[in-house]
Amino acid sequence: MADLQAQIEELWDRRADLASGDHDAMAVVREAIDLLDRGEARVAEVDPATGEVVVHQWLKQAILLLFRLSAMETVEVGPYEYADKIPLKRGYQAAGVRVVPGASARWGSFLDRGVILMPSYVNIGARVGANSMVDTWATVGSCAQIGENVHLSGGVGIGGVLEPPQAAPVIIEDDVMIGSRCMVVEGARVGRGAFLGAGAILARSIPVIDAETGEELSRGVVPPWCVAIQASRPRAFAGGEFGLPCILVIKRLPEGERHDKAALNDVLRAHGVSA
Ligand SMILES: CC(C)(COP(=O)(O)OP(=O)(O)OC[C@H]1O[C@@H](n2cnc3c(N)ncnc32)[C@H](O)[C@@H]1OP(=O)(O)O)[C@@H](O)C(=O)NCCC(=O)NCCS
């Protein structure tokens, strides 16, 4: 893989000279995207030793090169017509993934076994862990990393990040429940087993506050095993005091125990019903 990384980095350095139709460059880029597509490489991961997010920049560079090297193509499906540069993912049944009509995932995203895609969208470089559910109208942005047994409820927007290549993507850890219509963007992170209440907006600049102590725990990082909801905090400006959004941690959950409302969703999912 080190050799492939070096080749991508070399292409990246001379990207200004590359154009679609360069078959040699495309063959190298395709190899890298295939690794992402099969889940053998990932754009970012949490280092188990430090808990920090490690971004593998060269894989993001490969995705950006793919856009540069690909030409637009018209694709027709029945009465639908599309014009794009990147094909869709294939081979769902062999991969043990259920994909409901209306859902799309791009080549170069990875869906692990047991994933269910309701009519939703998964962009290139994103990764969805085993047995996770991407519910109706949820979107998983480019390079976002979703763990195992996660539920992204209806309409959830998980932000994508391609540029700059070193920017960390959104990380949703295992066993997380993201409530309906939440938006998690800009390299924000939700810790294992957390429940983010419906309608929350989590970005890197949003304070996450502990309701018990009033302490600001982080900006953009929800701790593991807790329930966190959208709230507001007073903020003084020259023009007066205004309420700015924050995320409030209202409950801590015993480690390893998901919130009972997430458990209900597990039951529904086991019976093939979307919540
Ligand atoms: C966050 C959530 C899990 C809280 O459930 P809970 O632990 O049972 O907590 P409660 O319902 O007792 O709510 C605690 C407090 O938070 C408030 N609250 C609950 N959910 C909230 C939300 N999403 N945003 C803002 N405030 C919320 C409640 O009004 C309540 O305030 P109170 O103490 O003054 O009465 C739940 O309300 C939620 O958002 N579930 C997501 C549902 C969803 O999107 N499902 C997807 C499939 S339909």
Tab-separated table of N, CA, C and O in Angstrom, residues 33-116:
chain	number	residue	atom	x	y	z
A	33	ILE	N	-9.146	3.803	-5.194
A	33	ILE	CA	-10.595	3.906	-4.924
A	33	ILE	C	-11.180	2.513	-4.700
A	33	ILE	O	-12.083	2.323	-3.883
A	34	ASP	N	-10.653	1.511	-5.424
A	34	ASP	CA	-11.114	0.138	-5.206
A	34	ASP	C	-10.832	-0.319	-3.775
A	34	ASP	O	-11.629	-1.040	-3.178
A	35	LEU	N	-9.689	0.106	-3.227
A	35	LEU	CA	-9.371	-0.250	-1.830
A	35	LEU	C	-10.429	0.325	-0.887
A	35	LEU	O	-10.889	-0.346	0.038
A	36	LEU	N	-10.822	1.579	-1.146
A	36	LEU	CA	-11.876	2.203	-0.331
A	36	LEU	C	-13.193	1.463	-0.522
A	36	LEU	O	-13.910	1.172	0.432
A	37	ASP	N	-13.487	1.150	-1.780
A	37	ASP	CA	-14.758	0.517	-2.133
A	37	ASP	C	-14.918	-0.840	-1.444
A	37	ASP	O	-16.005	-1.215	-1.033
A	38	ARG	N	-13.805	-1.562	-1.310
A	38	ARG	CA	-13.852	-2.888	-0.675
A	38	ARG	C	-13.646	-2.812	0.834
A	38	ARG	O	-13.648	-3.833	1.511
A	39	GLY	N	-13.439	-1.614	1.338
A	39	GLY	CA	-13.241	-1.460	2.779
A	39	GLY	C	-11.855	-1.873	3.237
A	39	GLY	O	-11.618	-2.060	4.434
A	40	GLU	N	-10.914	-2.006	2.318
A	40	GLU	CA	-9.556	-2.428	2.695
A	40	GLU	C	-8.683	-1.236	3.102
A	40	GLU	O	-7.582	-1.414	3.612
A	41	ALA	N	-9.152	-0.061	2.803
A	41	ALA	CA	-8.463	1.155	3.258
A	41	ALA	C	-9.553	2.118	3.676
A	41	ALA	O	-10.692	2.007	3.225
A	42	ARG	N	-9.216	3.031	4.578
A	42	ARG	CA	-10.208	4.030	4.969
A	42	ARG	C	-9.549	5.394	5.092
A	42	ARG	O	-8.366	5.502	5.394
A	43	VAL	N	-10.372	6.401	4.834
A	43	VAL	CA	-9.865	7.773	4.785
A	43	VAL	C	-9.422	8.254	6.165
A	43	VAL	O	-8.469	9.019	6.281
A	44	ALA	N	-10.117	7.819	7.199
A	44	ALA	CA	-9.770	8.251	8.553
A	44	ALA	C	-10.157	7.172	9.531
A	44	ALA	O	-11.055	6.375	9.255
A	45	GLU	N	-9.465	7.143	10.663
A	45	GLU	CA	-9.836	6.192	11.712
A	45	GLU	C	-9.386	6.730	13.059
A	45	GLU	O	-8.539	7.615	13.128
A	46	VAL	N	-9.993	6.174	14.102
A	46	VAL	CA	-9.606	6.585	15.449
A	46	VAL	C	-8.459	5.686	15.881
A	46	VAL	O	-8.566	4.461	15.829
A	47	ASP	N	-7.350	6.303	16.288
A	47	ASP	CA	-6.200	5.533	16.772
A	47	ASP	C	-6.564	4.982	18.153
A	47	ASP	O	-6.804	5.756	19.084
A	48	PRO	N	-6.628	3.634	18.297
A	48	PRO	CA	-7.073	3.092	19.586
A	48	PRO	C	-6.142	3.475	20.739
A	48	PRO	O	-6.576	3.568	21.885
A	49	ALA	N	-4.875	3.734	20.452
A	49	ALA	CA	-3.926	4.051	21.521
A	49	ALA	C	-4.163	5.458	22.073
A	49	ALA	O	-4.144	5.667	23.282
A	50	THR	N	-4.450	6.413	21.195
A	50	THR	CA	-4.548	7.814	21.648
A	50	THR	C	-5.986	8.337	21.643
A	50	THR	O	-6.272	9.358	22.257
A	51	GLY	N	-6.885	7.644	20.924
A	51	GLY	CA	-8.253	8.139	20.791
A	51	GLY	C	-8.363	9.273	19.785
A	51	GLY	O	-9.437	9.819	19.559
A	52	GLU	N	-7.233	9.635	19.164
A	52	GLU	CA	-7.249	10.743	18.194
A	52	GLU	C	-7.626	10.229	16.799
A	52	GLU	O	-7.408	9.056	16.476
A	53	VAL	N	-8.163	11.149	15.993
A	53	VAL	CA	-8.519	10.786	14.617
A	53	VAL	C	-7.285	10.914	13.726
A	53	VAL	O	-6.611	11.940	13.740
A	54	VAL	N	-7.000	9.854	12.986
A	54	VAL	CA	-5.871	9.891	12.051
A	54	VAL	C	-6.456	9.950	10.637
A	54	VAL	O	-7.278	9.110	10.263
A	55	VAL	N	-6.053	10.961	9.871
A	55	VAL	CA	-6.565	11.115	8.503
A	55	VAL	C	-5.502	10.615	7.525
A	55	VAL	O	-4.343	11.009	7.622
A	56	HIS	N	-5.912	9.746	6.612
A	56	HIS	CA	-4.982	9.276	5.580
A	56	HIS	C	-5.188	10.144	4.339
A	56	HIS	O	-5.996	9.833	3.466
A	57	GLN	N	-4.447	11.239	4.346
A	57	GLN	CA	-4.600	12.277	3.321
A	57	GLN	C	-4.540	11.759	1.898
A	57	GLN	O	-5.238	12.235	1.030
A	58	TRP	N	-3.639	10.790	1.677
A	58	TRP	CA	-3.409	10.343	0.295
A	58	TRP	C	-4.666	9.723	-0.302
A	58	TRP	O	-4.891	9.838	-1.516
A	59	LEU	N	-5.533	9.147	0.543
A	59	LEU	CA	-6.761	8.561	-0.004
A	59	LEU	C	-7.758	9.656	-0.399
A	59	LEU	O	-8.484	9.526	-1.387
A	60	LYS	N	-7.745	10.740	0.357
A	60	LYS	CA	-8.582	11.875	-0.057
A	60	LYS	C	-8.038	12.475	-1.344
A	60	LYS	O	-8.796	12.882	-2.233
A	61	GLN	N	-6.713	12.524	-1.437
A	61	GLN	CA	-6.106	13.039	-2.674
A	61	GLN	C	-6.506	12.162	-3.851
A	61	GLN	O	-6.794	12.661	-4.953
A	62	ALA	N	-6.572	10.836	-3.610
A	62	ALA	CA	-6.974	9.925	-4.698
A	62	ALA	C	-8.385	10.258	-5.176
A	62	ALA	O	-8.671	10.261	-6.381
A	63	ILE	N	-9.276	10.578	-4.225
A	63	ILE	CA	-10.662	10.911	-4.601
A	63	ILE	C	-10.685	12.204	-5.421
A	63	ILE	O	-11.356	12.299	-6.454
A	64	LEU	N	-9.926	13.185	-4.980
A	64	LEU	CA	-9.896	14.461	-5.717
A	64	LEU	C	-9.302	14.256	-7.113
A	64	LEU	O	-9.773	14.854	-8.094
A	65	LEU	N	-8.299	13.389	-7.206
A	65	LEU	CA	-7.708	13.101	-8.523
A	65	LEU	C	-8.730	12.397	-9.421
A	65	LEU	O	-8.779	12.624	-10.634
A	66	LEU	N	-9.543	11.538	-8.792
A	66	LEU	CA	-10.565	10.827	-9.578
A	66	LEU	C	-11.490	11.826	-10.285
A	66	LEU	O	-11.819	11.664	-11.461
A	67	PHE	N	-11.890	12.869	-9.547
A	67	PHE	CA	-12.755	13.882	-10.167
A	67	PHE	C	-12.036	14.555	-11.345
A	67	PHE	O	-12.618	14.804	-12.392
A	68	ARG	N	-10.746	14.839	-11.138
A	68	ARG	CA	-9.993	15.529	-12.195
A	68	ARG	C	-9.849	14.646	-13.435
A	68	ARG	O	-9.930	15.119	-14.562
A	69	LEU	N	-9.659	13.336	-13.212
A	69	LEU	CA	-9.337	12.436	-14.328
A	69	LEU	C	-10.575	11.871	-15.023
A	69	LEU	O	-10.456	11.223	-16.058
A	70	SER	N	-11.756	12.069	-14.436
A	70	SER	CA	-12.967	11.465	-15.004
A	70	SER	C	-13.715	12.466	-15.874
A	70	SER	O	-13.798	13.649	-15.532
A	71	ALA	N	-14.291	11.936	-16.954
A	71	ALA	CA	-15.096	12.787	-17.837
A	71	ALA	C	-16.573	12.586	-17.489
A	71	ALA	O	-16.949	11.562	-16.920
A	72	MET	N	-17.375	13.556	-17.830
A	72	MET	CA	-18.815	13.437	-17.587
A	72	MET	C	-19.396	12.367	-18.501
A	72	MET	O	-18.967	12.212	-19.639
A	73	GLU	N	-20.389	11.646	-17.968
A	73	GLU	CA	-21.058	10.612	-18.763
A	73	GLU	C	-22.556	10.709	-18.516
A	73	GLU	O	-22.966	11.030	-17.400
A	74	THR	N	-23.325	10.394	-19.541
A	74	THR	CA	-24.772	10.353	-19.329
A	74	THR	C	-25.164	8.916	-19.011
A	74	THR	O	-24.720	7.979	-19.669
A	75	VAL	N	-25.970	8.754	-17.988
A	75	VAL	CA	-26.439	7.424	-17.589
A	75	VAL	C	-27.955	7.457	-17.608
A	75	VAL	O	-28.553	8.399	-17.090
A	76	GLU	N	-28.567	6.426	-18.200
A	76	GLU	CA	-30.027	6.409	-18.240
A	76	GLU	C	-30.562	5.193	-17.499
A	76	GLU	O	-30.050	4.094	-17.655
A	77	VAL	N	-31.557	5.404	-16.682
A	77	VAL	CA	-32.222	4.317	-15.964
A	77	VAL	C	-33.703	4.524	-16.183
A	77	VAL	O	-34.288	5.443	-15.612
A	78	GLY	N	-34.324	3.685	-17.028
A	78	GLY	CA	-35.736	3.908	-17.338
A	78	GLY	C	-35.923	5.352	-17.778
A	78	GLY	O	-35.152	5.865	-18.600
A	79	PRO	N	-36.882	6.061	-17.170
A	79	PRO	CA	-37.122	7.446	-17.593
A	79	PRO	C	-36.130	8.433	-16.989
A	79	PRO	O	-36.159	9.616	-17.308
A	80	TYR	N	-35.259	7.977	-16.084
A	80	TYR	CA	-34.338	8.897	-15.405
A	80	TYR	C	-33.046	9.069	-16.196
A	80	TYR	O	-32.528	8.110	-16.747
A	81	GLU	N	-32.545	10.296	-16.222
A	81	GLU	CA	-31.248	10.539	-16.850
A	81	GLU	C	-30.343	11.245	-15.848
A	81	GLU	O	-30.782	12.122	-15.102
A	82	TYR	N	-29.094	10.829	-15.816
A	82	TYR	CA	-28.107	11.451	-14.924
A	82	TYR	C	-26.885	11.840	-15.736
A	82	TYR	O	-26.609	11.256	-16.783
A	83	ALA	N	-26.133	12.820	-15.249
A	83	ALA	CA	-24.867	13.188	-15.879
A	83	ALA	C	-23.838	13.312	-14.765
A	83	ALA	O	-23.980	14.150	-13.876
A	84	ASP	N	-22.854	12.428	-14.761
A	84	ASP	CA	-21.903	12.411	-13.650
A	84	ASP	C	-20.578	11.838	-14.105
A	84	ASP	O	-20.438	11.368	-15.241
A	85	LYS	N	-19.598	11.874	-13.187
A	85	LYS	CA	-18.261	11.378	-13.502
A	85	LYS	C	-17.961	10.058	-12.801
A	85	LYS	O	-16.984	9.399	-13.129
A	86	ILE	N	-18.721	9.747	-11.764
A	86	ILE	CA	-18.345	8.615	-10.911
A	86	ILE	C	-19.461	7.579	-10.889
A	86	ILE	O	-20.625	7.925	-10.653
A	87	PRO	N	-19.110	6.315	-11.111
A	87	PRO	CA	-20.166	5.296	-11.123
A	87	PRO	C	-20.710	5.005	-9.726
A	87	PRO	O	-20.130	5.424	-8.722
A	88	LEU	N	-21.801	4.266	-9.701
A	88	LEU	CA	-22.386	3.858	-8.420
A	88	LEU	C	-21.763	2.541	-7.969
A	88	LEU	O	-21.161	1.814	-8.765
A	89	LYS	N	-21.936	2.257	-6.707
A	89	LYS	CA	-21.445	1.003	-6.145
A	89	LYS	C	-22.252	-0.162	-6.700
A	89	LYS	O	-23.406	0.008	-7.070
A	90	ARG	N	-21.653	-1.347	-6.687
A	90	ARG	CA	-22.362	-2.524	-7.202
A	90	ARG	C	-22.137	-3.713	-6.268
A	90	ARG	O	-21.297	-3.655	-5.390
A	91	GLY	N	-22.894	-4.790	-6.549
A	91	GLY	CA	-22.665	-6.065	-5.856
A	91	GLY	C	-23.164	-6.090	-4.421
A	91	GLY	O	-22.542	-6.675	-3.537
A	92	TYR	N	-24.326	-5.472	-4.174
A	92	TYR	CA	-24.829	-5.359	-2.803
A	92	TYR	C	-25.166	-6.713	-2.175
A	92	TYR	O	-24.883	-6.957	-1.017
A	93	GLN	N	-25.808	-7.565	-2.971
A	93	GLN	CA	-26.276	-8.813	-2.371
A	93	GLN	C	-25.101	-9.654	-1.889
A	93	GLN	O	-25.128	-10.191	-0.779
A	94	ALA	N	-24.048	-9.710	-2.705
A	94	ALA	CA	-22.859	-10.478	-2.307
A	94	ALA	C	-22.207	-9.845	-1.083
A	94	ALA	O	-21.587	-10.539	-0.269
A	95	ALA	N	-22.361	-8.544	-0.939
A	95	ALA	CA	-21.746	-7.852	0.205
A	95	ALA	C	-22.625	-7.932	1.449
A	95	ALA	O	-22.253	-7.442	2.513
A	96	GLY	N	-23.821	-8.535	1.313
A	96	GLY	CA	-24.712	-8.676	2.473
A	96	GLY	C	-25.330	-7.358	2.902
A	96	GLY	O	-25.571	-7.119	4.077
A	97	VAL	N	-25.610	-6.505	1.907
A	97	VAL	CA	-26.130	-5.171	2.207
A	97	VAL	C	-27.516	-5.048	1.573
A	97	VAL	O	-27.734	-5.529	0.463
A	98	ARG	N	-28.459	-4.419	2.304
A	98	ARG	CA	-29.807	-4.236	1.748
A	98	ARG	C	-29.960	-2.794	1.288
A	98	ARG	O	-29.686	-1.868	2.066
A	99	VAL	N	-30.358	-2.627	0.040
A	99	VAL	CA	-30.457	-1.281	-0.533
A	99	VAL	C	-31.853	-1.095	-1.122
A	99	VAL	O	-32.217	-1.739	-2.103
A	100	VAL	N	-32.626	-0.236	-0.497
A	100	VAL	CA	-34.012	-0.011	-0.898
A	100	VAL	C	-34.020	0.919	-2.122
A	100	VAL	O	-33.204	1.841	-2.196
A	101	PRO	N	-34.926	0.678	-3.085
A	101	PRO	CA	-34.948	1.548	-4.267
A	101	PRO	C	-35.020	3.032	-3.877
A	101	PRO	O	-35.722	3.393	-2.948
A	102	GLY	N	-34.241	3.809	-4.581
A	102	GLY	CA	-34.161	5.242	-4.266
A	102	GLY	C	-32.875	5.570	-3.526
A	102	GLY	O	-32.496	6.732	-3.434
A	103	ALA	N	-32.211	4.545	-2.988
A	103	ALA	CA	-30.930	4.788	-2.305
A	103	ALA	C	-29.810	4.758	-3.338
A	103	ALA	O	-29.886	4.015	-4.314
A	104	SER	N	-28.778	5.566	-3.139
A	104	SER	CA	-27.572	5.435	-3.971
A	104	SER	C	-26.335	5.536	-3.106
A	104	SER	O	-26.294	6.328	-2.166
A	105	ALA	N	-25.345	4.747	-3.476
A	105	ALA	CA	-24.021	4.862	-2.854
A	105	ALA	C	-23.023	4.886	-3.995
A	105	ALA	O	-23.134	4.130	-4.960
A	106	ARG	N	-22.061	5.781	-3.887
A	106	ARG	CA	-21.072	5.907	-4.956
A	106	ARG	C	-19.938	4.900	-4.814
A	106	ARG	O	-19.570	4.550	-3.681
A	107	TRP	N	-19.421	4.457	-5.939
A	107	TRP	CA	-18.192	3.665	-5.963
A	107	TRP	C	-17.149	4.388	-5.113
A	107	TRP	O	-17.030	5.617	-5.187
A	108	GLY	N	-16.403	3.619	-4.282
A	108	GLY	CA	-15.404	4.255	-3.420
A	108	GLY	C	-15.939	4.554	-2.037
A	108	GLY	O	-15.225	5.065	-1.191
A	109	SER	N	-17.241	4.247	-1.820
A	109	SER	CA	-17.738	4.238	-0.441
A	109	SER	C	-17.741	2.778	-0.014
A	109	SER	O	-17.715	1.885	-0.857
A	110	PHE	N	-17.776	2.517	1.284
A	110	PHE	CA	-17.787	1.135	1.747
A	110	PHE	C	-18.965	0.909	2.682
A	110	PHE	O	-19.176	1.678	3.618
A	111	LEU	N	-19.719	-0.161	2.394
A	111	LEU	CA	-20.853	-0.532	3.249
A	111	LEU	C	-20.566	-1.926	3.779
A	111	LEU	O	-20.464	-2.882	3.002
A	112	ASP	N	-20.428	-2.040	5.072
A	112	ASP	CA	-20.078	-3.345	5.652
A	112	ASP	C	-21.336	-4.227	5.738
A	112	ASP	O	-22.455	-3.740	5.572
A	113	ARG	N	-21.123	-5.494	6.050
A	113	ARG	CA	-22.217	-6.472	6.113
A	113	ARG	C	-23.353	-6.010	7.019
A	113	ARG	O	-23.109	-5.445	8.076
A	114	GLY	N	-24.579	-6.276	6.581
A	114	GLY	CA	-25.727	-5.982	7.429
A	114	GLY	C	-26.187	-4.529	7.364
A	114	GLY	O	-27.162	-4.163	8.014
A	115	VAL	N	-25.510	-3.720	6.561
A	115	VAL	CA	-25.958	-2.321	6.428
A	115	VAL	C	-27.287	-2.290	5.680
A	115	VAL	O	-27.523	-3.087	4.771
A	116	ILE	N	-28.175	-1.382	6.113
A	116	ILE	CA	-29.430	-1.160	5.382
A	116	ILE	C	-29.441	0.289	4.913
A	116	ILE	O	-29.262	1.204	5.726
